[in-house]
Structures are given as C-alpha cells and as structure tokens.
Short mmCIF file of C-alpha atoms in Angstrom, two decimals:
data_model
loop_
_atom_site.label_atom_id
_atom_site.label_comp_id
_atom_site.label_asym_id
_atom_site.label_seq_id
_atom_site.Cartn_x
_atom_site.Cartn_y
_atom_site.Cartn_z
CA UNK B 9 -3.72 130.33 -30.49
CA UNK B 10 -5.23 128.00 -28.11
CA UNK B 11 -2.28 126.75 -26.38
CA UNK B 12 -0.92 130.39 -26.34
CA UNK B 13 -3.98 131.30 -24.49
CA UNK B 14 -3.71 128.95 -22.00
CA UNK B 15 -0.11 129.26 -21.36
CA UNK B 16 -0.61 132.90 -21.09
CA UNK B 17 -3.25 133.07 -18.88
CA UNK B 18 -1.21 130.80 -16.60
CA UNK B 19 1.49 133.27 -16.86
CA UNK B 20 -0.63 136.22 -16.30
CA UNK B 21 -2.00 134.93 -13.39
CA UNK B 22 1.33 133.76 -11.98
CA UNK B 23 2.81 137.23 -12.65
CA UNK B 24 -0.27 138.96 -10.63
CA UNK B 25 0.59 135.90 -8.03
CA UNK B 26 4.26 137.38 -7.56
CA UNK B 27 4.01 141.03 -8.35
CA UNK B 28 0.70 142.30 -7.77
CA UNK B 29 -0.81 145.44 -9.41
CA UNK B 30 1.62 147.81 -11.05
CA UNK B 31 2.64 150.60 -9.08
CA UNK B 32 2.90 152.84 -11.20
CA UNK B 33 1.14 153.34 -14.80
CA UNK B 34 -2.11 150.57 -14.27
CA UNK B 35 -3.70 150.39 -17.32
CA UNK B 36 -6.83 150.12 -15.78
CA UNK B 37 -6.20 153.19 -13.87
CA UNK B 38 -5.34 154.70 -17.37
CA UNK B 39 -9.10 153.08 -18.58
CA UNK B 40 -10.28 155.04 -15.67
CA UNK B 41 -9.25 158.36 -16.42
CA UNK B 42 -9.92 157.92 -20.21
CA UNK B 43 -13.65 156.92 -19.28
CA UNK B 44 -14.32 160.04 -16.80
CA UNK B 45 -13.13 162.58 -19.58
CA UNK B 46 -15.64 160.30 -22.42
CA UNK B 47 -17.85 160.64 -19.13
CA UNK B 48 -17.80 164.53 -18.93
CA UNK B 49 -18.66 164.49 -22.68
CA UNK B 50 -21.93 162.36 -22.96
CA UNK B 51 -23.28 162.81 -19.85
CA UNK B 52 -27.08 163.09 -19.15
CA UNK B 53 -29.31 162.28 -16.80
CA UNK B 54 -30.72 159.51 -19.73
CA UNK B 55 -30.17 155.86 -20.02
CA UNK B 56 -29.73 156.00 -23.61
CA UNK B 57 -26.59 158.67 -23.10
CA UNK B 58 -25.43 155.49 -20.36
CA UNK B 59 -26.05 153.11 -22.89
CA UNK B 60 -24.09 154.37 -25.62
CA UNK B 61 -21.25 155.69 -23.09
CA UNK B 62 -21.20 151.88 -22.23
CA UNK B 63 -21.05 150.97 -25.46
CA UNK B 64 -17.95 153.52 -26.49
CA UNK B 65 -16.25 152.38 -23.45
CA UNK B 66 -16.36 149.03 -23.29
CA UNK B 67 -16.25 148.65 -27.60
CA UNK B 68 -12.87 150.12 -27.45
CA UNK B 69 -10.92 148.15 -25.46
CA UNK B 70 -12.84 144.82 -27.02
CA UNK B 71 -11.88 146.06 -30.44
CA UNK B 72 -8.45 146.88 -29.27
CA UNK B 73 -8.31 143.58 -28.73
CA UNK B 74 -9.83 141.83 -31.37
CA UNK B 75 -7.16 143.91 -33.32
CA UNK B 76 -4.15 142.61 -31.61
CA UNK B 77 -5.57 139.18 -31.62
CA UNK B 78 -5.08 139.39 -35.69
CA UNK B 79 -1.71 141.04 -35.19
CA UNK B 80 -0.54 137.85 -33.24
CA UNK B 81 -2.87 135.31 -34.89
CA UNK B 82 0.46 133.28 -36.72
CA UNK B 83 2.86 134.32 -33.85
CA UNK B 84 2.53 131.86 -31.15
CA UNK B 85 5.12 133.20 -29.09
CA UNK B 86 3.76 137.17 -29.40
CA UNK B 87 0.23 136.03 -28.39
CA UNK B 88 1.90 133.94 -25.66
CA UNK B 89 3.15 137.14 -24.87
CA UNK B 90 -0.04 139.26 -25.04
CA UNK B 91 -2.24 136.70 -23.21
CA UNK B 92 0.14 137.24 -20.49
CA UNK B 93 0.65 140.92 -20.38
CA UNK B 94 -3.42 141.01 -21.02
CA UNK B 95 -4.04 138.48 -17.99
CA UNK B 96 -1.85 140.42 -15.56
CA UNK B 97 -3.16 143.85 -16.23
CA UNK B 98 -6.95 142.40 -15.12
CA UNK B 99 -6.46 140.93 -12.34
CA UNK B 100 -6.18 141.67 -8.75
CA UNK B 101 -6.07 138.75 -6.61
CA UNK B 102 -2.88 139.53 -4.74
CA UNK B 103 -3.63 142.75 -4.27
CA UNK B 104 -7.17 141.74 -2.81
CA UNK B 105 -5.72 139.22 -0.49
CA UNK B 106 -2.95 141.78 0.52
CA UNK B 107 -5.67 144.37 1.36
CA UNK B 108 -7.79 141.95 3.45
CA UNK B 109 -4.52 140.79 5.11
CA UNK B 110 -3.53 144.23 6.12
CA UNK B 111 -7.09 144.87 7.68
CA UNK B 112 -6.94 142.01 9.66
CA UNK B 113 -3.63 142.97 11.17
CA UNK B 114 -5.31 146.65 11.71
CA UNK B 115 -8.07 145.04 13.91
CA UNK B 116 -5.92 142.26 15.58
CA UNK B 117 -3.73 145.12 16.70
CA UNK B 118 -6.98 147.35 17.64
CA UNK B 119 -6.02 149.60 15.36
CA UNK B 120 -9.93 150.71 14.48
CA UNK B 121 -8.75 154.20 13.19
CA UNK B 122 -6.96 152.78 10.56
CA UNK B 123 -8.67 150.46 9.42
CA UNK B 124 -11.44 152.93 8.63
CA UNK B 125 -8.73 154.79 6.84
CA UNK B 126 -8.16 151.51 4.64
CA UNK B 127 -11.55 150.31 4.27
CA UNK B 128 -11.91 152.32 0.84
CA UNK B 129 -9.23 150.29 -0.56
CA UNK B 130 -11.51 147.27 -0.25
CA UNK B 131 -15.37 148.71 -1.22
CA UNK B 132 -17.20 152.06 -0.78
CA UNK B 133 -19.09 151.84 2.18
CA UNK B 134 -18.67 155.35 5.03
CA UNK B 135 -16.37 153.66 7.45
CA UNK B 136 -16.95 156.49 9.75
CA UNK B 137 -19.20 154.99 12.40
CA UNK B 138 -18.09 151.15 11.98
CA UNK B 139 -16.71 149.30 14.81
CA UNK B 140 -14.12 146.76 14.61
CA UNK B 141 -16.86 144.07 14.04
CA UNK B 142 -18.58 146.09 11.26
CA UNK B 143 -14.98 146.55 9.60
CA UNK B 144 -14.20 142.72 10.12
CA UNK B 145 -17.72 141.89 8.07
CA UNK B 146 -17.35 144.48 5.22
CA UNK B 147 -13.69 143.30 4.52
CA UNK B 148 -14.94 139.28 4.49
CA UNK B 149 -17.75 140.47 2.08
CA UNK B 150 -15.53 142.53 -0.17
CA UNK B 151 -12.83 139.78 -0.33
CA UNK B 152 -15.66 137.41 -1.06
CA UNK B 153 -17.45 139.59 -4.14
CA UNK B 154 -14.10 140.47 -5.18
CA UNK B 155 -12.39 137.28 -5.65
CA UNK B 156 -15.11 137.19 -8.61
CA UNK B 157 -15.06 140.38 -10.09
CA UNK B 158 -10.64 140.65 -9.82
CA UNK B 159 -10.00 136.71 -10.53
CA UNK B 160 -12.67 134.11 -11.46
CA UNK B 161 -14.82 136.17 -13.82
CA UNK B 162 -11.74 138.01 -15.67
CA UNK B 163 -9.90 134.23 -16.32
CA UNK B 164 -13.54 133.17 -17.40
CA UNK B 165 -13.94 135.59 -20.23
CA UNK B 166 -9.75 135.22 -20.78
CA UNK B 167 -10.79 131.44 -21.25
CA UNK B 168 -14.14 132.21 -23.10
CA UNK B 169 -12.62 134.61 -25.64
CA UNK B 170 -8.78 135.68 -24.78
CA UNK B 171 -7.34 139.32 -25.24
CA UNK B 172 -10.81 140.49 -25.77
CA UNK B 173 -12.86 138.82 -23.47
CA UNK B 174 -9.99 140.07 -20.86
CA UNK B 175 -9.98 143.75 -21.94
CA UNK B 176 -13.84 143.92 -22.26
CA UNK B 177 -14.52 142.49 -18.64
CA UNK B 178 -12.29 144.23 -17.56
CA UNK B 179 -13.50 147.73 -19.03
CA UNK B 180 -17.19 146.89 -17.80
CA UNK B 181 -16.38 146.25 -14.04
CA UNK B 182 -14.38 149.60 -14.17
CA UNK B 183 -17.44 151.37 -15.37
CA UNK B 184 -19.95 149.66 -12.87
CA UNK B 185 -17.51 150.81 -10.18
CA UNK B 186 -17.41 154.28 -11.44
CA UNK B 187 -21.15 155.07 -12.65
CA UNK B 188 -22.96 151.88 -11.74
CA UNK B 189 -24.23 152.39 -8.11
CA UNK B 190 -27.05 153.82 -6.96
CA UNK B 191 -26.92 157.69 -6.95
CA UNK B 192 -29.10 160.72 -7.73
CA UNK B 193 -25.88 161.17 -10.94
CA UNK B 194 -26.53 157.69 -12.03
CA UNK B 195 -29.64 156.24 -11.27
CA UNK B 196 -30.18 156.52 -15.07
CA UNK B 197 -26.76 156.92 -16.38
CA UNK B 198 -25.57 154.00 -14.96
CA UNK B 199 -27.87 151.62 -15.70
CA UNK B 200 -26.30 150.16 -18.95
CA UNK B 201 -23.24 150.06 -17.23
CA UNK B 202 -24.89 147.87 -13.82
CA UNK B 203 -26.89 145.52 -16.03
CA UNK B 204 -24.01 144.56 -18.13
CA UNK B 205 -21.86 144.08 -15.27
CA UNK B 206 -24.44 142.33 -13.91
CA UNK B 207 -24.85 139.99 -17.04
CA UNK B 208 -20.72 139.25 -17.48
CA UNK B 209 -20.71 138.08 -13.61
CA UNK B 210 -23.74 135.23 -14.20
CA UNK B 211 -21.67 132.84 -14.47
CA UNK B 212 -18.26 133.47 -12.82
CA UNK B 213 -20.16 134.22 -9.91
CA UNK B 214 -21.46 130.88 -9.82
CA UNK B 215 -18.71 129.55 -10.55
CA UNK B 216 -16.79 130.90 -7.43
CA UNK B 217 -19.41 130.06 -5.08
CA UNK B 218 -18.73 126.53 -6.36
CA UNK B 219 -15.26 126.33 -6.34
CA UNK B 220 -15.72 128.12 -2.32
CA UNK B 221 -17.51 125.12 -1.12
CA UNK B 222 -15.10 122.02 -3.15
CA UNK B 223 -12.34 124.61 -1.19
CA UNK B 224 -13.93 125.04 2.02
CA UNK B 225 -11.58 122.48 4.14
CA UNK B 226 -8.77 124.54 3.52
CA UNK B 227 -10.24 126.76 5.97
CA UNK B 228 -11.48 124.33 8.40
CA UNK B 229 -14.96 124.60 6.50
CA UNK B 230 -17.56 121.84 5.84
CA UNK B 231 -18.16 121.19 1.61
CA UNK B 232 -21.60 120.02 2.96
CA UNK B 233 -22.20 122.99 5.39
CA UNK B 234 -21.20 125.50 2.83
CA UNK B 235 -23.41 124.15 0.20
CA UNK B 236 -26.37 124.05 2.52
CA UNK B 237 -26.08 127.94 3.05
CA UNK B 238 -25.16 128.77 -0.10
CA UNK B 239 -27.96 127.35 -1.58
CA UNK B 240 -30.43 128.55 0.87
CA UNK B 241 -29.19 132.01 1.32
CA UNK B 242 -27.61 133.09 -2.23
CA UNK B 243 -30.91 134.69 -3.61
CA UNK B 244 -31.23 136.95 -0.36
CA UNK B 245 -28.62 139.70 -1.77
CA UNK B 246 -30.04 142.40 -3.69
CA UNK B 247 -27.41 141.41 -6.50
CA UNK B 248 -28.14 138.46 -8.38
CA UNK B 249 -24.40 138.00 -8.11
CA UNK B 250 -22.19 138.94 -5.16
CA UNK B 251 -25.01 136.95 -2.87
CA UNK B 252 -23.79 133.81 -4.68
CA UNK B 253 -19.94 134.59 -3.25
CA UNK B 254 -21.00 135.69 -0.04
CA UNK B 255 -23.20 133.00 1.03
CA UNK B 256 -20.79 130.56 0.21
CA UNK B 257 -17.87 132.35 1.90
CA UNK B 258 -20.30 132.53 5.06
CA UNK B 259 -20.60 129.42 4.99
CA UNK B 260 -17.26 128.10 4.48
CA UNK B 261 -15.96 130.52 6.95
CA UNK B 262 -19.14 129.48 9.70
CA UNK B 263 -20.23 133.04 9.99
CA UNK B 264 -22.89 135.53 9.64
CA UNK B 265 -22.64 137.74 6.76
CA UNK B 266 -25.63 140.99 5.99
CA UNK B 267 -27.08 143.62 7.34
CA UNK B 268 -27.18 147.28 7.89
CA UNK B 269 -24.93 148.95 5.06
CA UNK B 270 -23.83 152.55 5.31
CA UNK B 271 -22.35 154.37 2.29
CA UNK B 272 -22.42 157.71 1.49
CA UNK B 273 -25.46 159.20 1.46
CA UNK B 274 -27.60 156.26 1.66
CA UNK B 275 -28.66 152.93 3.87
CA UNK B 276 -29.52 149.61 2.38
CA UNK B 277 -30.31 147.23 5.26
CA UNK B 278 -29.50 143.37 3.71
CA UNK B 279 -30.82 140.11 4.47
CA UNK B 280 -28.41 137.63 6.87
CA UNK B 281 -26.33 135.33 4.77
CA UNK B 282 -25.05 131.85 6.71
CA UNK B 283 -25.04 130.99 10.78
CA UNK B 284 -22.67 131.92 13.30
CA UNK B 285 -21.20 134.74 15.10
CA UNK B 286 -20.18 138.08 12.85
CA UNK B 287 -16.78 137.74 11.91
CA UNK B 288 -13.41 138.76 13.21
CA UNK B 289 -9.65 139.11 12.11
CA UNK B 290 -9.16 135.57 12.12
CA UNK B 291 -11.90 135.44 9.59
CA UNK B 292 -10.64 137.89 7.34
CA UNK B 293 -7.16 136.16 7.08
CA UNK B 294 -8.72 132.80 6.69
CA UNK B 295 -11.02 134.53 3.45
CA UNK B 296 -7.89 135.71 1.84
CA UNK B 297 -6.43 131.95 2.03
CA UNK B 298 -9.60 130.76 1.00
CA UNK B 299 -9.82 133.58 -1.68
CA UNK B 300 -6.36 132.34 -3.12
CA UNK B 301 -7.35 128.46 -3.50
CA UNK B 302 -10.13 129.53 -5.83
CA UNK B 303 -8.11 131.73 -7.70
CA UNK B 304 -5.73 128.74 -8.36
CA UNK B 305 -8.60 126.74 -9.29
CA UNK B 306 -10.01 129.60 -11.24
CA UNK B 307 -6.69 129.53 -13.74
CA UNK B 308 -6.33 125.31 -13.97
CA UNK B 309 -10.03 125.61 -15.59
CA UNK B 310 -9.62 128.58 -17.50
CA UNK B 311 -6.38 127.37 -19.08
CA UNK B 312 -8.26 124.10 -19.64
CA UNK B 313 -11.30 126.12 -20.57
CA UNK B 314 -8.84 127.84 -23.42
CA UNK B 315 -7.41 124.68 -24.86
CA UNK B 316 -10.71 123.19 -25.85
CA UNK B 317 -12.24 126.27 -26.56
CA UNK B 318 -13.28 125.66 -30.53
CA UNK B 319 -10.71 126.19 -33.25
CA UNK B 320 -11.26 129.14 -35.18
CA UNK B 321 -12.11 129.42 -39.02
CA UNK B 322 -8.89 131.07 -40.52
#
C-alpha cells in the first residue's frame, strides 16, 4: 500500500504535469455541482446548518475513499492505479502555471481588456477598474496561494493519508471557494467550511513558503533575501495561510506584494508583503517557473512522505 501510494502519487502528479485538468467531465467540477444542490437543501443563515453541510460534503468523498482504499487494500497494482487517477483529479498545477502564463502574455502584449476578461480564471477579485499593474500583482498572488491549495497541500494529505486524504482536501477547498468568503449569504454559513480550510492548509502552507525560498535561485532570487521577508512579513495577511506563500514569493521574486483589494461588493485594503517595485509580466512568468520547482519538490517529499508513512494494522 505504501509503495503504491508513492508510485501513484508520482504518477498522478506527472499525469497533471502532461495533461492538465480534464476538459471535459472534472470530477471536481462534478463535486461542485453535487455540493450546490446539498447547498440549496440545508441552507440557513446558521453556522450549525454550515457545519453539518461541511460535514456531509466533505464525509462523503473521505468515506468514498476510505471505501476504495479496502477495495484495493491486497491489489497493489489497482491502488497503484487509484492513487494515480485520485492524484490527478486534485491537482492543478499545470493548469495554474498555464493561466498565469497566459496573463503575462495578455499584459506583455498590452492586452489590458483581456486580461480582465481572464483574471476570474485565477481568483475572484472585480477586474473592472485594475490596470495592467494591478492585474500583474493579483495574478503573482494567486499563483503564489495557489501553488498551495492545487499542489503542495493536496500531495501533503495524498502523502499523510492517500485516496482519502486526496478526496477530502480536495472536497474542503471546493467548499471554501464556493461558501467560504466573506458575504452577507455566508458570513455564517460558511464558516465551518473557512475554518477547516483554514486548518488543512497549516501546514502545506508552510511548507511551500519553505520550499519557495530553498527554490528561489531558480528565479534569480536570494534563499537569504526570501527568508528575511518571509519571516518578517508572513503574519501581515489576514489569512493565517496564503500570507505564508505570498511573502515568500515576494521575496523570491524581489517585489512588493498587498494592498487595496476589490471584489465584488466589498474592499479589504492589505498590509505590503516584501520590497521592491509592484510586479510586472516578467514577474508573473518567472512565479509560474518558480511555482513548478515547488511542485516537483512537493511530489519527491510526498512520495517519500508515503513510503515511511506507518504500516497499517491489517
């Protein structure tokens, strides 16, 4: 089981590496749809109703697989398999470095307009009024949160508990992007959904902003520079997680991350995170390279993470 899990999470990973999200028929986009009908039922303007949505929605897909993890338990090859299929559906790394990519070629090109259009691929702030500078910062933040939340923290739990941990993440970021932000609908609602999101990133988040600054020359960064401002700036973001990523990618990167944040229907004006000037194209390009050296550092520790992982009592 082990050395299934660690082989498949290598595969999984290398499969997202090469083909990126499916197309057509994402499970997770499945999750999504399944969760706003189980949404429509329980909803009230309660935290216990968000708590126990949470609960139902996330349960599942951990049970699910806890189930198949029996079903494969003595089949080596079929949880090879799984692990794989499992690792692949969860992530999102190529997709989030194709994204950032394609907004940097927007802005190189001047192409503002557009990349407006795109920004909602990348995070769910009103585009409407930002400049290309504006655009430039929200897409180096995104890539940074998100190479947690779509790599490092998913091949965590993969490593920490296989098929289920990997299902279960996966489930709980899903809901925190659908009911877990600050609204007049989910200011209550939500909150289960935000604080275990919140909880299943601790670490991962951490993580990344540590494997950002042993990465940091790939992009022409300083380890000792990135370190300084990670450590002095990562408690500034109102989330006890994505300020760990971004401080660190500021600092790799040698820019200046925060500030004035416009989504729909509200402000939240955030602290400055690292030195420099605001960033640009060439910053967002150089994020998604740095973005995919974590990732492959991400899956050589979560594979090794799997293999010594205790045995389990048959």
């Amino acid at each position: 089981m082990r050395v299934a899990d660690a082989a498949g999470l290598l595969a999984g990973y290398g499969l997202d590496a090469l083909l990126g999200d499916p197309r057509r028929f994402h499970p997770v986009a499945g999750f999504g749809t399944l969760a706003q009908r189980l949404e429509n039922q329980l909803y009230r303007d309660d935290r216990r109703a968000g708590a126990a949505y949470t609960l139902i929605a996330v349960g599942i897909p951990a049970a699910l697989g806890i189930a198949a993890n029996r079903a494969t338990k003595d089949r080596p090859a079929a949880h090879f398999l799984l692990t794989a299929a499992a690792t692949w559906t969860v992530l999102g790394g190529r997709t989030l470095r194709g994204e950032g990519r394609r907004m940097a070629g927007y802005l190189k090109a001047g192409d503002v307009p557009a990349a407006r259009n795109r920004l909602g691929y990348l995070c769910g702030r009103d585009p409407a009024q930002l400049d290309e500078a504006e655009l430039a910062r929200a897409t180096v933040e995104s890539v940074a949160e998100n190479t947690s939340d779509a790599v490092v923290a998913p091949l965590w739990w993969g490593a920490v508990a296989g098929v289920p941990g990997l299902l279960a993440y996966r489930a709980a970021n899903t809901l925190d992007a659908m009911v877990g932000h600050r609204s007049d609908r989910y200011a209550r609602f939500g909150t289960a959904a935000a604080r275990l999101d919140d909880l299943l990133n601790l670490a991962p988040a951490r993580l990344t902003a540590l494997l950002t600054v042993a990465a940091a020359p790939r992009v022409r960064g300083r380890r000792a520079e990135t370190m300084r401002v990670w450590r002095r700036d990562r408690n500034d973001h109102p989330s006890p997680n994505a300020g760990q990523c971004e401080s660190a990618m500021a600092g790799a990167l040698g820019v200046r991350l925060g500030g004035r944040n416009v989504y729909f229907g509200r402000t939240e004006s955030r602290p400055f995170l690292g030195d420099g000037p605001r960033p640009d194209a060439r910053h967002i390009n150089r994020a998604a390279k740095l973005s995919g050296t974590v990732g492959v550092a991400a899956v050589a520790l979560a594979a090794a993470g799997a293999l010594l992982r205790p045995r389990r009592r048959p």
